[in-house]
């Protein structure tokens, strides 16, 4: 049975984007990016909220960018090799390969997907991930906390969900970012 993993880079006060929608402070440097590449490589399928997909679809063509560092080129290859399911009621067509659109988030369908998958599944975008957390579907949280307080914006974690977590791993990076890996009670 595959695990469902919610990954996010957040501010210390728990936002993925600030009130202006900016998240330049979340940009990983080489050390964090390389670490993230290793975390994402085993993922077979990514579940994206449409807004996160809008940002991440950059990676579909990122391998064409000239003179880029090895670690971003590597991530572009990882992204293109992963299956994607985008949850959206508005998106007419996907602009990446290996991508399908779902109009509804059906927890039972995700349970079946987990049971059938032989590689782990990622979920990205806090609105979508919040629904997966509320439905008890998330087995692990992989959070990278950036050394910044932004005061408001788009929260990484939903209201109204109580979950006890077990710390599985942690790591500090030269940039001041910290990685926290938690397992949920269902994980
Ligand atoms: N910190 C970082 O490193 C980082 C990186 C990238 C992005 N970001 C930020 O992350 C945020 C994206 O997360 P988000 O919470 O705004 O959105 P999200 O979860 O990525 O996407 C929300 C969208 O998903 C669709 N959706 C949600 N629930 C659904 C359901 N039950 N059925 C069908 N479709 C559903 C809807 O799309 P439709 O409107 O199409 O129906 C909804 O508008 C943005 O603020 C972005 O700037 C941060």
Coordinates of N, CA, C and O and ligand atoms in Angstrom, one line a residue, residues 9-10 16-17 21 23 25-26 49-53 55-56 87-91 102-105 124-129 131 154, ligand 1:
X9 N 6.8 23.8 1.4 CA 7.8 24.7 2.0 C 7.0 25.9 2.5 O 6.2 26.6 1.8
X10 N 7.1 26.1 3.9 CA 6.3 27.1 4.5 C 7.2 28.1 5.3 O 8.4 27.9 5.6
X16 N 2.3 29.2 2.9 CA 3.0 28.8 1.7 C 3.2 30.0 0.8 O 4.0 30.0 -0.2
X17 N 2.4 31.0 1.0 CA 2.5 32.3 0.2 C 2.1 33.4 1.1 O 1.2 33.2 2.0
X21 N 0.7 37.0 -2.2 CA 0.8 35.8 -3.1 C 2.2 35.4 -3.4 O 2.5 34.5 -4.2
X23 N 6.1 34.0 -2.8 CA 6.7 33.0 -2.0 C 8.2 32.8 -2.4 O 8.8 31.8 -2.4
X25 N 10.7 33.8 -0.8 CA 11.4 33.4 0.4 C 11.4 31.9 0.5 O 12.2 31.3 1.4
X26 N 10.6 31.2 -0.2 CA 10.5 29.7 -0.1 C 11.4 29.0 -1.2 O 11.5 27.8 -1.2
X49 N -3.7 20.4 -6.4 CA -4.8 21.4 -6.5 C -4.4 22.2 -7.8 O -3.2 22.3 -8.1
X50 N -5.4 22.7 -8.5 CA -5.2 23.4 -9.7 C -4.2 24.6 -9.6 O -3.4 24.8 -10.4
X51 N -4.3 25.3 -8.4 CA -3.4 26.5 -8.3 C -2.0 26.0 -8.1 O -1.1 26.7 -8.7
X52 N -1.7 25.0 -7.4 CA -0.3 24.5 -7.3 C 0.1 23.9 -8.6 O 1.3 24.2 -9.0
X53 N -0.8 23.3 -9.4 CA -0.4 22.8 -10.7 C 0.0 23.9 -11.6 O 1.0 23.8 -12.3
X55 N 1.6 26.5 -10.9 CA 2.9 26.9 -10.6 C 3.9 25.8 -11.1 O 4.9 26.0 -11.7
X56 N 3.5 24.5 -10.7 CA 4.4 23.4 -11.0 C 4.6 23.0 -12.4 O 5.6 22.4 -12.8
X87 N -6.7 18.3 -9.6 CA -8.1 18.5 -9.2 C -8.6 19.9 -9.5 O -7.9 20.9 -9.1
X88 N -9.6 20.0 -10.4 CA -10.1 21.3 -10.8 C -11.5 21.2 -11.4 O -11.8 20.2 -12.1
X89 N -12.3 22.2 -11.1 CA -13.6 22.3 -11.8 C -13.5 23.3 -13.0 O -14.5 23.4 -13.7
X90 N -12.4 23.9 -13.2 CA -12.3 25.0 -14.3 C -11.3 24.6 -15.4 O -11.4 25.1 -16.5
X91 N -10.3 23.8 -15.0 CA -9.2 23.6 -16.0 C -9.7 22.8 -17.2 O -10.2 21.7 -17.0
X102 N -9.3 15.6 -12.6 CA -10.4 15.1 -11.8 C -11.3 16.3 -11.4 O -10.8 17.3 -10.9
X103 N -12.6 16.2 -11.5 CA -13.5 17.3 -11.2 C -13.9 17.3 -9.8 O -14.4 18.3 -9.3
X104 N -13.7 16.2 -9.1 CA -14.1 16.1 -7.6 C -13.0 15.4 -6.9 O -12.4 14.5 -7.4
X105 N -12.8 15.8 -5.6 CA -11.9 15.1 -4.7 C -12.7 14.0 -4.0 O -13.5 14.4 -3.1
X124 N -0.1 18.1 -3.2 CA 0.4 19.5 -3.2 C -0.6 20.5 -3.4 O -1.6 20.3 -4.2
X125 N -0.5 21.6 -2.7 CA -1.5 22.7 -2.7 C -2.3 22.6 -1.5 O -3.0 21.5 -1.3
X126 N -2.3 23.6 -0.6 CA -2.9 23.4 0.7 C -4.4 23.2 0.7 O -4.9 22.6 1.6
X127 N -5.1 23.8 -0.2 CA -6.6 23.6 -0.2 C -6.9 22.2 -0.5 O -7.7 21.6 0.2
X128 N -6.2 21.6 -1.5 CA -6.4 20.2 -1.8 C -5.9 19.3 -0.6 O -6.6 18.4 -0.2
X129 N -4.7 19.6 -0.2 CA -4.0 18.8 0.9 C -4.9 18.8 2.2 O -5.0 17.8 2.9
X131 N -8.1 18.9 2.4 CA -9.2 17.9 2.3 C -8.6 16.5 2.5 O -9.3 15.7 3.1
X154 N -1.5 32.5 2.6 CA -2.2 31.2 2.3 C -1.5 30.1 3.2 O -0.4 29.8 3.1
Ligands
LIG1 N1 5.8 27.7 -0.8 C1 6.0 27.3 -2.0 O1 7.1 26.7 -2.2 C2 5.0 27.4 -3.0 C3 5.2 26.8 -4.3 C4 4.2 26.8 -5.2 C5 3.0 27.5 -5.0 N2 2.8 28.1 -3.8 C6 1.6 28.7 -3.4 O2 0.7 27.6 -3.0 C7 -0.6 28.0 -3.2 C8 -1.5 27.0 -4.0 O3 -2.3 26.4 -3.0 P1 -3.9 26.8 -2.9 O4 -4.3 26.3 -1.5 O5 -4.1 28.2 -3.2 O6 -4.5 25.9 -3.9 P2 -4.5 24.4 -4.4 O7 -4.9 23.5 -3.3 O8 -3.2 24.2 -5.1 O9 -5.6 24.5 -5.5 C9 -6.9 24.9 -5.3 C10 -7.7 24.6 -6.5 O10 -7.9 23.1 -6.6 C11 -9.1 22.8 -7.1 N3 -9.8 22.0 -6.1 C12 -9.7 22.1 -4.7 N4 -10.5 21.2 -4.1 C13 -11.2 20.6 -5.1 C14 -12.2 19.6 -5.1 N5 -12.7 19.0 -4.0 N6 -12.7 19.1 -6.3 C15 -12.2 19.7 -7.5 N7 -11.2 20.6 -7.5 C16 -10.7 21.1 -6.4 C17 -9.8 24.1 -7.4 O11 -9.5 24.4 -8.7 P3 -10.5 25.2 -9.7 O12 -10.5 26.6 -9.2 O13 -9.8 25.1 -11.0 O14 -11.8 24.5 -9.7 C18 -9.2 25.1 -6.4 O15 -9.3 26.4 -6.8 C19 -0.6 29.3 -3.9 O16 -0.8 30.4 -2.9 C20 0.8 29.4 -4.5 O17 1.3 30.7 -4.6 C21 3.8 28.0 -2.8

